[in-house]
């Protein structure tokens, strides 16, 4: 930590909370302004295309001002080597990148089963009200997703890929893994605990609880990729791959891709065997990344950039 910074006298967690609070306050004001404008434009007096453009601009603003800028500013204030701290400058073997993507793809059959289980999960009685609210929010989210992603031109498809796959993956990984996970590891000195705490936060902040557990496991996978390699790029590219597959599924199946099939339809012997085989391949890839990743030494140096 630079001794001449205004936050030098505070501990690391206080530094993060102070700066994060200021930045998120500004970001929320910007997003609130956009939401107000969007509310007035979402009327019969404006064309649907105008509404969709404004919605997409809002998504870009949210990614930049809530995730990217806070991560960059905070890392500069709390680390002497901010780019390395965020995992942006750590060199990584291309084989680890490939293994990370394969691990993600191998885990998808199991994730697909978990999505179905989570979606049709019967909650305890005291959570019934919350679960019904979650279902209503899920339907609203599906409608918003359909509105955002339905395009009829190559330019629209390219922008969707940038928004949903590239920008979302990079901004979320930079913030959750690059910033928060590194800071929490330094504070708690417990990497596994930190990974799962950030994974819970990552899944919760999406406010889509009918997919909470699969997203929780994805967040944990991204966290381990970051810790094992000391680089943000393996988790970012795995995240990008996941989002790209979801986008392709929507393009192919439309609204059907947003609602999981029933348990009876999805829990077949073939799908279960596919998930089992995927788990084996997933484990092999993770072992390779763990053993050959540059994280074992680079990660300790990255975290030690705090003072």
PDB file of C-alpha atoms in Angstrom:
ATOM      1  CA  UNK A   1       0.000   0.000   0.000  1.00  0.00           C
ATOM      2  CA  UNK A   2       1.363   3.417  -0.863  1.00  0.00           C
ATOM      3  CA  UNK A   3       2.137   5.204   2.402  1.00  0.00           C
ATOM      4  CA  UNK A   4       1.033   8.589   1.051  1.00  0.00           C
ATOM      5  CA  UNK A   5      -2.505   7.559   0.147  1.00  0.00           C
ATOM      6  CA  UNK A   6      -5.467   8.922   2.144  1.00  0.00           C
ATOM      7  CA  UNK A   7      -6.388   5.379   3.184  1.00  0.00           C
ATOM      8  CA  UNK A   8      -2.950   4.385   4.493  1.00  0.00           C
ATOM      9  CA  UNK A   9      -4.012   4.506   8.163  1.00  0.00           C
ATOM     10  CA  UNK A  10      -6.926   2.073   7.667  1.00  0.00           C
ATOM     11  CA  UNK A  11      -6.829  -1.709   7.477  1.00  0.00           C
ATOM     12  CA  UNK A  12      -7.488  -3.381   4.161  1.00  0.00           C
ATOM     13  CA  UNK A  13     -11.136  -4.218   4.725  1.00  0.00           C
ATOM     14  CA  UNK A  14     -11.935  -0.659   5.802  1.00  0.00           C
ATOM     15  CA  UNK A  15     -10.123   0.690   2.741  1.00  0.00           C
ATOM     16  CA  UNK A  16     -12.190  -1.508   0.465  1.00  0.00           C
ATOM     17  CA  UNK A  17     -15.468  -0.581   2.144  1.00  0.00           C
ATOM     18  CA  UNK A  18     -14.779   3.177   2.122  1.00  0.00           C
ATOM     19  CA  UNK A  19     -13.742   3.450  -1.504  1.00  0.00           C
ATOM     20  CA  UNK A  20     -16.270   0.888  -2.689  1.00  0.00           C
ATOM     21  CA  UNK A  21     -19.038   2.789  -0.922  1.00  0.00           C
ATOM     22  CA  UNK A  22     -18.125   6.066  -2.599  1.00  0.00           C
ATOM     23  CA  UNK A  23     -17.770   4.539  -6.058  1.00  0.00           C
ATOM     24  CA  UNK A  24     -20.921   2.441  -5.845  1.00  0.00           C
ATOM     25  CA  UNK A  25     -22.896   5.458  -4.620  1.00  0.00           C
ATOM     26  CA  UNK A  26     -21.838   7.398  -7.710  1.00  0.00           C
ATOM     27  CA  UNK A  27     -22.518   4.381  -9.904  1.00  0.00           C
ATOM     28  CA  UNK A  28     -25.975   3.855  -8.466  1.00  0.00           C
ATOM     29  CA  UNK A  29     -26.827   7.495  -9.043  1.00  0.00           C
ATOM     30  CA  UNK A  30     -25.812   7.106 -12.683  1.00  0.00           C
ATOM     31  CA  UNK A  31     -27.788   3.894 -13.057  1.00  0.00           C
ATOM     32  CA  UNK A  32     -30.793   5.436 -11.294  1.00  0.00           C
ATOM     33  CA  UNK A  33     -30.715   8.337 -13.751  1.00  0.00           C
ATOM     34  CA  UNK A  34     -30.639   5.894 -16.646  1.00  0.00           C
ATOM     35  CA  UNK A  35     -33.495   3.898 -15.155  1.00  0.00           C
ATOM     36  CA  UNK A  36     -35.602   7.055 -14.849  1.00  0.00           C
ATOM     37  CA  UNK A  37     -34.903   7.946 -18.472  1.00  0.00           C
ATOM     38  CA  UNK A  38     -35.651   4.372 -19.466  1.00  0.00           C
ATOM     39  CA  UNK A  39     -38.957   4.503 -17.584  1.00  0.00           C
ATOM     40  CA  UNK A  40     -40.092   7.526 -19.555  1.00  0.00           C
ATOM     41  CA  UNK A  41     -38.966   5.998 -22.843  1.00  0.00           C
ATOM     42  CA  UNK A  42     -40.731   2.697 -22.118  1.00  0.00           C
ATOM     43  CA  UNK A  43     -44.082   3.920 -23.288  1.00  0.00           C
ATOM     44  CA  UNK A  44     -46.255   3.476 -26.333  1.00  0.00           C
ATOM     45  CA  UNK A  45     -44.925   6.751 -27.677  1.00  0.00           C
ATOM     46  CA  UNK A  46     -41.517   5.283 -28.426  1.00  0.00           C
ATOM     47  CA  UNK A  47     -40.535   2.533 -30.815  1.00  0.00           C
ATOM     48  CA  UNK A  48     -39.450  -0.819 -29.430  1.00  0.00           C
ATOM     49  CA  UNK A  49     -36.009  -0.435 -31.013  1.00  0.00           C
ATOM     50  CA  UNK A  50     -35.435   2.783 -29.049  1.00  0.00           C
ATOM     51  CA  UNK A  51     -36.420   1.043 -25.834  1.00  0.00           C
ATOM     52  CA  UNK A  52     -34.058  -1.872 -26.493  1.00  0.00           C
ATOM     53  CA  UNK A  53     -31.150   0.438 -27.309  1.00  0.00           C
ATOM     54  CA  UNK A  54     -31.648   2.293 -24.037  1.00  0.00           C
ATOM     55  CA  UNK A  55     -31.824  -0.985 -22.116  1.00  0.00           C
ATOM     56  CA  UNK A  56     -28.541  -2.127 -23.655  1.00  0.00           C
ATOM     57  CA  UNK A  57     -26.868   1.200 -22.913  1.00  0.00           C
ATOM     58  CA  UNK A  58     -27.988   0.793 -19.302  1.00  0.00           C
ATOM     59  CA  UNK A  59     -26.370  -2.644 -19.176  1.00  0.00           C
ATOM     60  CA  UNK A  60     -23.083  -1.242 -20.481  1.00  0.00           C
ATOM     61  CA  UNK A  61     -23.129   1.613 -17.950  1.00  0.00           C
ATOM     62  CA  UNK A  62     -23.811  -0.815 -15.120  1.00  0.00           C
ATOM     63  CA  UNK A  63     -20.915  -3.071 -16.106  1.00  0.00           C
ATOM     64  CA  UNK A  64     -18.469  -0.180 -16.413  1.00  0.00           C
ATOM     65  CA  UNK A  65     -19.424   1.896 -13.381  1.00  0.00           C
ATOM     66  CA  UNK A  66     -20.370  -0.853 -10.931  1.00  0.00           C
ATOM     67  CA  UNK A  67     -17.727  -3.447 -11.756  1.00  0.00           C
ATOM     68  CA  UNK A  68     -14.808  -2.221 -13.885  1.00  0.00           C
ATOM     69  CA  UNK A  69     -14.122   1.263 -12.503  1.00  0.00           C
ATOM     70  CA  UNK A  70     -14.399   0.247  -8.814  1.00  0.00           C
ATOM     71  CA  UNK A  71     -12.030  -2.678  -9.423  1.00  0.00           C
ATOM     72  CA  UNK A  72      -9.423  -0.502 -11.152  1.00  0.00           C
ATOM     73  CA  UNK A  73      -9.614   2.378  -8.657  1.00  0.00           C
ATOM     74  CA  UNK A  74      -9.625   0.184  -5.568  1.00  0.00           C
ATOM     75  CA  UNK A  75      -6.713  -1.942  -6.768  1.00  0.00           C
ATOM     76  CA  UNK A  76      -4.678   1.215  -7.335  1.00  0.00           C
ATOM     77  CA  UNK A  77      -5.452   2.484  -3.851  1.00  0.00           C
ATOM     78  CA  UNK A  78      -4.736  -0.737  -1.961  1.00  0.00           C
ATOM     79  CA  UNK A  79      -1.883  -2.293  -3.924  1.00  0.00           C
ATOM     80  CA  UNK A  80       1.543  -1.220  -5.096  1.00  0.00           C
ATOM     81  CA  UNK A  81       1.062  -3.400  -8.175  1.00  0.00           C
ATOM     82  CA  UNK A  82      -2.602  -2.991  -9.097  1.00  0.00           C
ATOM     83  CA  UNK A  83      -2.508  -4.791 -12.452  1.00  0.00           C
ATOM     84  CA  UNK A  84      -0.780  -7.788 -10.950  1.00  0.00           C
ATOM     85  CA  UNK A  85      -3.101  -7.718  -7.961  1.00  0.00           C
ATOM     86  CA  UNK A  86      -6.109  -7.930 -10.275  1.00  0.00           C
ATOM     87  CA  UNK A  87      -4.453 -10.715 -12.262  1.00  0.00           C
ATOM     88  CA  UNK A  88      -4.345  -8.662 -15.429  1.00  0.00           C
ATOM     89  CA  UNK A  89      -0.598  -8.745 -15.989  1.00  0.00           C
ATOM     90  CA  UNK A  90       0.188 -12.282 -14.812  1.00  0.00           C
ATOM     91  CA  UNK A  91       1.558 -14.374 -17.649  1.00  0.00           C
ATOM     92  CA  UNK A  92      -0.340 -17.573 -18.254  1.00  0.00           C
ATOM     93  CA  UNK A  93       0.339 -20.656 -20.359  1.00  0.00           C
ATOM     94  CA  UNK A  94      -2.116 -21.045 -23.229  1.00  0.00           C
ATOM     95  CA  UNK A  95      -2.542 -24.703 -22.250  1.00  0.00           C
ATOM     96  CA  UNK A  96      -4.065 -23.592 -18.950  1.00  0.00           C
ATOM     97  CA  UNK A  97      -6.488 -21.364 -20.844  1.00  0.00           C
ATOM     98  CA  UNK A  98      -7.557 -24.311 -22.989  1.00  0.00           C
ATOM     99  CA  UNK A  99      -7.837 -26.579 -19.946  1.00  0.00           C
ATOM    100  CA  UNK A 100      -9.996 -23.969 -18.190  1.00  0.00           C
ATOM    101  CA  UNK A 101     -12.395 -23.784 -21.121  1.00  0.00           C
ATOM    102  CA  UNK A 102     -12.555 -27.576 -21.399  1.00  0.00           C
ATOM    103  CA  UNK A 103     -13.232 -27.813 -17.649  1.00  0.00           C
ATOM    104  CA  UNK A 104     -16.134 -25.404 -18.013  1.00  0.00           C
ATOM    105  CA  UNK A 105     -17.624 -27.286 -20.966  1.00  0.00           C
ATOM    106  CA  UNK A 106     -17.140 -30.628 -19.177  1.00  0.00           C
ATOM    107  CA  UNK A 107     -19.072 -29.331 -16.167  1.00  0.00           C
ATOM    108  CA  UNK A 108     -22.075 -28.167 -18.222  1.00  0.00           C
ATOM    109  CA  UNK A 109     -23.966 -31.518 -18.310  1.00  0.00           C
ATOM    110  CA  UNK A 110     -23.927 -31.605 -14.513  1.00  0.00           C
ATOM    111  CA  UNK A 111     -24.836 -27.916 -14.376  1.00  0.00           C
ATOM    112  CA  UNK A 112     -27.778 -28.621 -16.659  1.00  0.00           C
ATOM    113  CA  UNK A 113     -29.096 -31.212 -14.196  1.00  0.00           C
ATOM    114  CA  UNK A 114     -28.542 -28.810 -11.303  1.00  0.00           C
ATOM    115  CA  UNK A 115     -30.395 -26.037 -13.128  1.00  0.00           C
ATOM    116  CA  UNK A 116     -33.428 -28.313 -13.489  1.00  0.00           C
ATOM    117  CA  UNK A 117     -33.234 -29.418  -9.843  1.00  0.00           C
ATOM    118  CA  UNK A 118     -32.864 -25.833  -8.588  1.00  0.00           C
ATOM    119  CA  UNK A 119     -35.676 -24.520 -10.792  1.00  0.00           C
ATOM    120  CA  UNK A 120     -38.220 -27.114  -9.656  1.00  0.00           C
ATOM    121  CA  UNK A 121     -36.986 -27.306  -6.066  1.00  0.00           C
ATOM    122  CA  UNK A 122     -39.768 -27.429  -3.469  1.00  0.00           C
ATOM    123  CA  UNK A 123     -38.753 -25.041  -0.689  1.00  0.00           C
ATOM    124  CA  UNK A 124     -39.725 -25.425   2.983  1.00  0.00           C
ATOM    125  CA  UNK A 125     -42.982 -23.814   4.024  1.00  0.00           C
ATOM    126  CA  UNK A 126     -41.399 -20.700   5.527  1.00  0.00           C
ATOM    127  CA  UNK A 127     -39.729 -19.944   2.166  1.00  0.00           C
ATOM    128  CA  UNK A 128     -42.847 -20.417   0.028  1.00  0.00           C
ATOM    129  CA  UNK A 129     -43.532 -16.693  -0.234  1.00  0.00           C
ATOM    130  CA  UNK A 130     -39.959 -15.907  -1.156  1.00  0.00           C
ATOM    131  CA  UNK A 131     -39.914 -18.716  -3.716  1.00  0.00           C
ATOM    132  CA  UNK A 132     -43.070 -17.466  -5.398  1.00  0.00           C
ATOM    133  CA  UNK A 133     -41.562 -13.987  -5.538  1.00  0.00           C
ATOM    134  CA  UNK A 134     -38.419 -15.497  -7.064  1.00  0.00           C
ATOM    135  CA  UNK A 135     -40.469 -17.232  -9.742  1.00  0.00           C
ATOM    136  CA  UNK A 136     -42.218 -13.970 -10.603  1.00  0.00           C
ATOM    137  CA  UNK A 137     -38.853 -12.202 -10.815  1.00  0.00           C
ATOM    138  CA  UNK A 138     -37.505 -15.033 -12.956  1.00  0.00           C
ATOM    139  CA  UNK A 139     -40.352 -14.602 -15.443  1.00  0.00           C
ATOM    140  CA  UNK A 140     -39.682 -10.853 -15.590  1.00  0.00           C
ATOM    141  CA  UNK A 141     -35.999 -11.552 -16.098  1.00  0.00           C
ATOM    142  CA  UNK A 142     -36.750 -13.996 -18.907  1.00  0.00           C
ATOM    143  CA  UNK A 143     -38.922 -11.428 -20.637  1.00  0.00           C
ATOM    144  CA  UNK A 144     -36.208  -8.778 -20.304  1.00  0.00           C
ATOM    145  CA  UNK A 145     -33.617 -11.246 -21.623  1.00  0.00           C
ATOM    146  CA  UNK A 146     -35.807 -12.100 -24.588  1.00  0.00           C
ATOM    147  CA  UNK A 147     -36.310  -8.425 -25.368  1.00  0.00           C
ATOM    148  CA  UNK A 148     -32.581  -7.708 -25.165  1.00  0.00           C
ATOM    149  CA  UNK A 149     -31.349 -10.693 -27.148  1.00  0.00           C
ATOM    150  CA  UNK A 150     -33.844 -10.961 -29.995  1.00  0.00           C
ATOM    151  CA  UNK A 151     -32.144  -9.379 -33.008  1.00  0.00           C
ATOM    152  CA  UNK A 152     -32.487  -9.649 -36.766  1.00  0.00           C
ATOM    153  CA  UNK A 153     -29.145  -8.263 -37.969  1.00  0.00           C
ATOM    154  CA  UNK A 154     -25.486  -9.222 -37.767  1.00  0.00           C
ATOM    155  CA  UNK A 155     -24.707  -5.924 -36.038  1.00  0.00           C
ATOM    156  CA  UNK A 156     -27.286  -6.659 -33.353  1.00  0.00           C
ATOM    157  CA  UNK A 157     -25.880 -10.155 -32.864  1.00  0.00           C
ATOM    158  CA  UNK A 158     -22.322  -8.796 -32.609  1.00  0.00           C
ATOM    159  CA  UNK A 159     -23.357  -6.261 -29.981  1.00  0.00           C
ATOM    160  CA  UNK A 160     -25.189  -8.958 -28.010  1.00  0.00           C
ATOM    161  CA  UNK A 161     -22.014 -11.033 -28.039  1.00  0.00           C
ATOM    162  CA  UNK A 162     -20.015  -8.048 -26.775  1.00  0.00           C
ATOM    163  CA  UNK A 163     -22.582  -7.185 -24.093  1.00  0.00           C
ATOM    164  CA  UNK A 164     -23.540 -10.620 -22.798  1.00  0.00           C
ATOM    165  CA  UNK A 165     -20.320 -12.557 -23.382  1.00  0.00           C
ATOM    166  CA  UNK A 166     -17.281 -10.267 -23.449  1.00  0.00           C
ATOM    167  CA  UNK A 167     -18.257  -7.305 -21.270  1.00  0.00           C
ATOM    168  CA  UNK A 168     -20.234  -9.293 -18.698  1.00  0.00           C
ATOM    169  CA  UNK A 169     -17.511 -11.917 -18.296  1.00  0.00           C
ATOM    170  CA  UNK A 170     -14.621  -9.453 -18.043  1.00  0.00           C
ATOM    171  CA  UNK A 171     -16.337  -6.938 -15.755  1.00  0.00           C
ATOM    172  CA  UNK A 172     -17.688  -9.549 -13.340  1.00  0.00           C
ATOM    173  CA  UNK A 173     -14.428 -11.489 -13.152  1.00  0.00           C
ATOM    174  CA  UNK A 174     -12.412  -8.315 -12.651  1.00  0.00           C
ATOM    175  CA  UNK A 175     -14.650  -7.241  -9.785  1.00  0.00           C
ATOM    176  CA  UNK A 176     -15.525 -10.510  -8.044  1.00  0.00           C
ATOM    177  CA  UNK A 177     -12.356 -12.521  -8.578  1.00  0.00           C
ATOM    178  CA  UNK A 178      -9.714  -9.874  -9.319  1.00  0.00           C
ATOM    179  CA  UNK A 179     -10.735  -7.417  -6.606  1.00  0.00           C
ATOM    180  CA  UNK A 180     -12.992  -8.955  -3.968  1.00  0.00           C
ATOM    181  CA  UNK A 181     -11.466 -12.424  -3.864  1.00  0.00           C
ATOM    182  CA  UNK A 182      -7.928 -11.054  -3.602  1.00  0.00           C
ATOM    183  CA  UNK A 183      -8.916  -8.626  -0.851  1.00  0.00           C
ATOM    184  CA  UNK A 184     -10.802 -11.295   1.085  1.00  0.00           C
ATOM    185  CA  UNK A 185      -7.902 -13.747   0.797  1.00  0.00           C
ATOM    186  CA  UNK A 186      -5.605 -11.122   2.273  1.00  0.00           C
ATOM    187  CA  UNK A 187      -8.023 -10.333   5.084  1.00  0.00           C
ATOM    188  CA  UNK A 188      -8.986 -13.875   6.109  1.00  0.00           C
ATOM    189  CA  UNK A 189      -5.805 -15.744   5.043  1.00  0.00           C
ATOM    190  CA  UNK A 190      -8.175 -18.553   4.036  1.00  0.00           C
ATOM    191  CA  UNK A 191      -8.411 -19.071   0.304  1.00  0.00           C
ATOM    192  CA  UNK A 192     -11.092 -21.784   0.204  1.00  0.00           C
ATOM    193  CA  UNK A 193     -13.390 -19.869   2.521  1.00  0.00           C
ATOM    194  CA  UNK A 194     -12.843 -16.695   0.507  1.00  0.00           C
ATOM    195  CA  UNK A 195     -13.621 -18.455  -2.776  1.00  0.00           C
ATOM    196  CA  UNK A 196     -16.968 -19.728  -1.499  1.00  0.00           C
ATOM    197  CA  UNK A 197     -17.943 -16.439   0.148  1.00  0.00           C
ATOM    198  CA  UNK A 198     -17.349 -14.572  -3.115  1.00  0.00           C
ATOM    199  CA  UNK A 199     -19.145 -17.329  -5.041  1.00  0.00           C
ATOM    200  CA  UNK A 200     -22.211 -16.893  -2.796  1.00  0.00           C
ATOM    201  CA  UNK A 201     -22.071 -13.128  -3.302  1.00  0.00           C
ATOM    202  CA  UNK A 202     -21.636 -13.614  -7.055  1.00  0.00           C
ATOM    203  CA  UNK A 203     -24.701 -15.833  -7.296  1.00  0.00           C
ATOM    204  CA  UNK A 204     -26.810 -13.691  -4.959  1.00  0.00           C
ATOM    205  CA  UNK A 205     -26.163 -10.412  -6.763  1.00  0.00           C
ATOM    206  CA  UNK A 206     -27.704 -11.806  -9.957  1.00  0.00           C
ATOM    207  CA  UNK A 207     -31.056 -11.946  -8.101  1.00  0.00           C
ATOM    208  CA  UNK A 208     -32.074 -15.118  -9.957  1.00  0.00           C
ATOM    209  CA  UNK A 209     -32.561 -17.593  -7.136  1.00  0.00           C
ATOM    210  CA  UNK A 210     -34.086 -20.338  -9.264  1.00  0.00           C
ATOM    211  CA  UNK A 211     -30.571 -20.743 -10.658  1.00  0.00           C
ATOM    212  CA  UNK A 212     -28.712 -19.924  -7.449  1.00  0.00           C
ATOM    213  CA  UNK A 213     -26.891 -23.208  -6.858  1.00  0.00           C
ATOM    214  CA  UNK A 214     -25.555 -23.790 -10.404  1.00  0.00           C
ATOM    215  CA  UNK A 215     -24.336 -20.185 -10.500  1.00  0.00           C
ATOM    216  CA  UNK A 216     -22.787 -20.658  -7.052  1.00  0.00           C
ATOM    217  CA  UNK A 217     -20.740 -23.611  -8.330  1.00  0.00           C
ATOM    218  CA  UNK A 218     -19.719 -21.667 -11.435  1.00  0.00           C
ATOM    219  CA  UNK A 219     -18.570 -18.819  -9.208  1.00  0.00           C
ATOM    220  CA  UNK A 220     -16.527 -21.275  -7.142  1.00  0.00           C
ATOM    221  CA  UNK A 221     -14.943 -22.719 -10.299  1.00  0.00           C
ATOM    222  CA  UNK A 222     -13.993 -19.235 -11.501  1.00  0.00           C
ATOM    223  CA  UNK A 223     -12.558 -18.486  -8.066  1.00  0.00           C
ATOM    224  CA  UNK A 224     -10.372 -21.585  -8.030  1.00  0.00           C
ATOM    225  CA  UNK A 225      -9.146 -20.856 -11.554  1.00  0.00           C
ATOM    226  CA  UNK A 226      -8.110 -17.404 -10.391  1.00  0.00           C
ATOM    227  CA  UNK A 227      -6.399 -18.636  -7.216  1.00  0.00           C
ATOM    228  CA  UNK A 228      -4.614 -21.517  -8.929  1.00  0.00           C
ATOM    229  CA  UNK A 229      -3.238 -19.394 -11.765  1.00  0.00           C
ATOM    230  CA  UNK A 230      -2.939 -15.894 -10.297  1.00  0.00           C
ATOM    231  CA  UNK A 231      -4.454 -14.615 -13.539  1.00  0.00           C
ATOM    232  CA  UNK A 232      -7.883 -13.237 -14.359  1.00  0.00           C
ATOM    233  CA  UNK A 233      -7.808 -14.593 -17.910  1.00  0.00           C
ATOM    234  CA  UNK A 234      -8.580 -18.311 -17.351  1.00  0.00           C
ATOM    235  CA  UNK A 235     -11.709 -17.530 -15.328  1.00  0.00           C
ATOM    236  CA  UNK A 236     -12.707 -14.732 -17.710  1.00  0.00           C
ATOM    237  CA  UNK A 237     -12.454 -16.942 -20.794  1.00  0.00           C
ATOM    238  CA  UNK A 238     -14.274 -19.786 -19.036  1.00  0.00           C
ATOM    239  CA  UNK A 239     -16.987 -17.303 -18.033  1.00  0.00           C
ATOM    240  CA  UNK A 240     -17.107 -15.980 -21.610  1.00  0.00           C
ATOM    241  CA  UNK A 241     -17.465 -19.543 -22.913  1.00  0.00           C
ATOM    242  CA  UNK A 242     -20.370 -20.223 -20.560  1.00  0.00           C
ATOM    243  CA  UNK A 243     -22.182 -17.058 -21.620  1.00  0.00           C
ATOM    244  CA  UNK A 244     -21.501 -17.736 -25.299  1.00  0.00           C
ATOM    245  CA  UNK A 245     -23.028 -21.202 -25.057  1.00  0.00           C
ATOM    246  CA  UNK A 246     -26.089 -19.707 -23.338  1.00  0.00           C
ATOM    247  CA  UNK A 247     -26.396 -17.092 -26.106  1.00  0.00           C
ATOM    248  CA  UNK A 248     -26.155 -19.743 -28.822  1.00  0.00           C
ATOM    249  CA  UNK A 249     -28.829 -21.805 -27.083  1.00  0.00           C
ATOM    250  CA  UNK A 250     -31.125 -18.788 -26.986  1.00  0.00           C
ATOM    251  CA  UNK A 251     -30.510 -18.110 -30.677  1.00  0.00           C
ATOM    252  CA  UNK A 252     -31.378 -21.719 -31.506  1.00  0.00           C
ATOM    253  CA  UNK A 253     -34.259 -22.430 -29.133  1.00  0.00           C
ATOM    254  CA  UNK A 254     -35.589 -18.974 -28.266  1.00  0.00           C
ATOM    255  CA  UNK A 255     -37.665 -18.736 -25.089  1.00  0.00           C
ATOM    256  CA  UNK A 256     -37.396 -22.492 -24.535  1.00  0.00           C
ATOM    257  CA  UNK A 257     -33.724 -22.004 -23.664  1.00  0.00           C
ATOM    258  CA  UNK A 258     -34.716 -19.794 -20.712  1.00  0.00           C
ATOM    259  CA  UNK A 259     -36.890 -22.406 -18.976  1.00  0.00           C
ATOM    260  CA  UNK A 260     -35.351 -25.733 -17.904  1.00  0.00           C
ATOM    261  CA  UNK A 261     -37.093 -28.950 -18.959  1.00  0.00           C
ATOM    262  CA  UNK A 262     -38.954 -30.969 -16.335  1.00  0.00           C
ATOM    263  CA  UNK A 263     -37.089 -33.341 -14.040  1.00  0.00           C
ATOM    264  CA  UNK A 264     -38.702 -36.339 -15.739  1.00  0.00           C
ATOM    265  CA  UNK A 265     -37.536 -35.112 -19.146  1.00  0.00           C
ATOM    266  CA  UNK A 266     -34.023 -34.084 -18.150  1.00  0.00           C
ATOM    267  CA  UNK A 267     -33.020 -36.734 -15.621  1.00  0.00           C
ATOM    268  CA  UNK A 268     -32.518 -39.536 -18.136  1.00  0.00           C
ATOM    269  CA  UNK A 269     -29.870 -42.233 -17.974  1.00  0.00           C
ATOM    270  CA  UNK A 270     -28.077 -40.695 -20.949  1.00  0.00           C
ATOM    271  CA  UNK A 271     -27.914 -37.252 -19.383  1.00  0.00           C
ATOM    272  CA  UNK A 272     -26.757 -38.651 -16.048  1.00  0.00           C
ATOM    273  CA  UNK A 273     -24.007 -40.702 -17.701  1.00  0.00           C
ATOM    274  CA  UNK A 274     -22.987 -37.644 -19.697  1.00  0.00           C
ATOM    275  CA  UNK A 275     -22.781 -35.634 -16.480  1.00  0.00           C
ATOM    276  CA  UNK A 276     -20.709 -38.360 -14.829  1.00  0.00           C
ATOM    277  CA  UNK A 277     -18.276 -38.483 -17.746  1.00  0.00           C
ATOM    278  CA  UNK A 278     -18.091 -34.712 -17.746  1.00  0.00           C
ATOM    279  CA  UNK A 279     -17.208 -34.722 -14.058  1.00  0.00           C
ATOM    280  CA  UNK A 280     -14.270 -37.052 -14.734  1.00  0.00           C
ATOM    281  CA  UNK A 281     -12.955 -34.813 -17.508  1.00  0.00           C
ATOM    282  CA  UNK A 282     -13.576 -31.776 -15.306  1.00  0.00           C
ATOM    283  CA  UNK A 283     -11.513 -33.304 -12.487  1.00  0.00           C
ATOM    284  CA  UNK A 284      -8.644 -34.126 -14.859  1.00  0.00           C
ATOM    285  CA  UNK A 285      -8.579 -30.554 -16.184  1.00  0.00           C
ATOM    286  CA  UNK A 286      -8.660 -29.080 -12.681  1.00  0.00           C
ATOM    287  CA  UNK A 287      -5.795 -31.311 -11.551  1.00  0.00           C
ATOM    288  CA  UNK A 288      -3.769 -30.181 -14.552  1.00  0.00           C
ATOM    289  CA  UNK A 289      -4.477 -26.514 -13.874  1.00  0.00           C
ATOM    290  CA  UNK A 290      -3.705 -26.895 -10.182  1.00  0.00           C
ATOM    291  CA  UNK A 291      -0.392 -28.659 -10.769  1.00  0.00           C
ATOM    292  CA  UNK A 292       0.926 -26.690 -13.716  1.00  0.00           C
ATOM    293  CA  UNK A 293      -0.611 -23.259 -13.111  1.00  0.00           C
ATOM    294  CA  UNK A 294       1.688 -20.410 -12.246  1.00  0.00           C
ATOM    295  CA  UNK A 295      -0.475 -19.480  -9.280  1.00  0.00           C
ATOM    296  CA  UNK A 296       1.315 -21.463  -6.590  1.00  0.00           C
ATOM    297  CA  UNK A 297       4.116 -18.906  -6.375  1.00  0.00           C
ATOM    298  CA  UNK A 298       2.739 -15.995  -8.361  1.00  0.00           C
ATOM    299  CA  UNK A 299      -0.421 -15.902  -6.260  1.00  0.00           C
ATOM    300  CA  UNK A 300       1.462 -15.471  -3.022  1.00  0.00           C
ATOM    301  CA  UNK A 301       3.451 -12.640  -4.561  1.00  0.00           C
ATOM    302  CA  UNK A 302       0.257 -11.080  -5.894  1.00  0.00           C
ATOM    303  CA  UNK A 303      -1.440 -11.108  -2.512  1.00  0.00           C
ATOM    304  CA  UNK A 304       1.723  -9.832  -0.824  1.00  0.00           C
ATOM    305  CA  UNK A 305       1.451  -6.659  -2.913  1.00  0.00           C
ATOM    306  CA  UNK A 306      -0.828  -5.443  -0.085  1.00  0.00           C
ATOM    307  CA  UNK A 307       0.948  -3.657   2.722  1.00  0.00           C
TER     308      UNK A 307
END
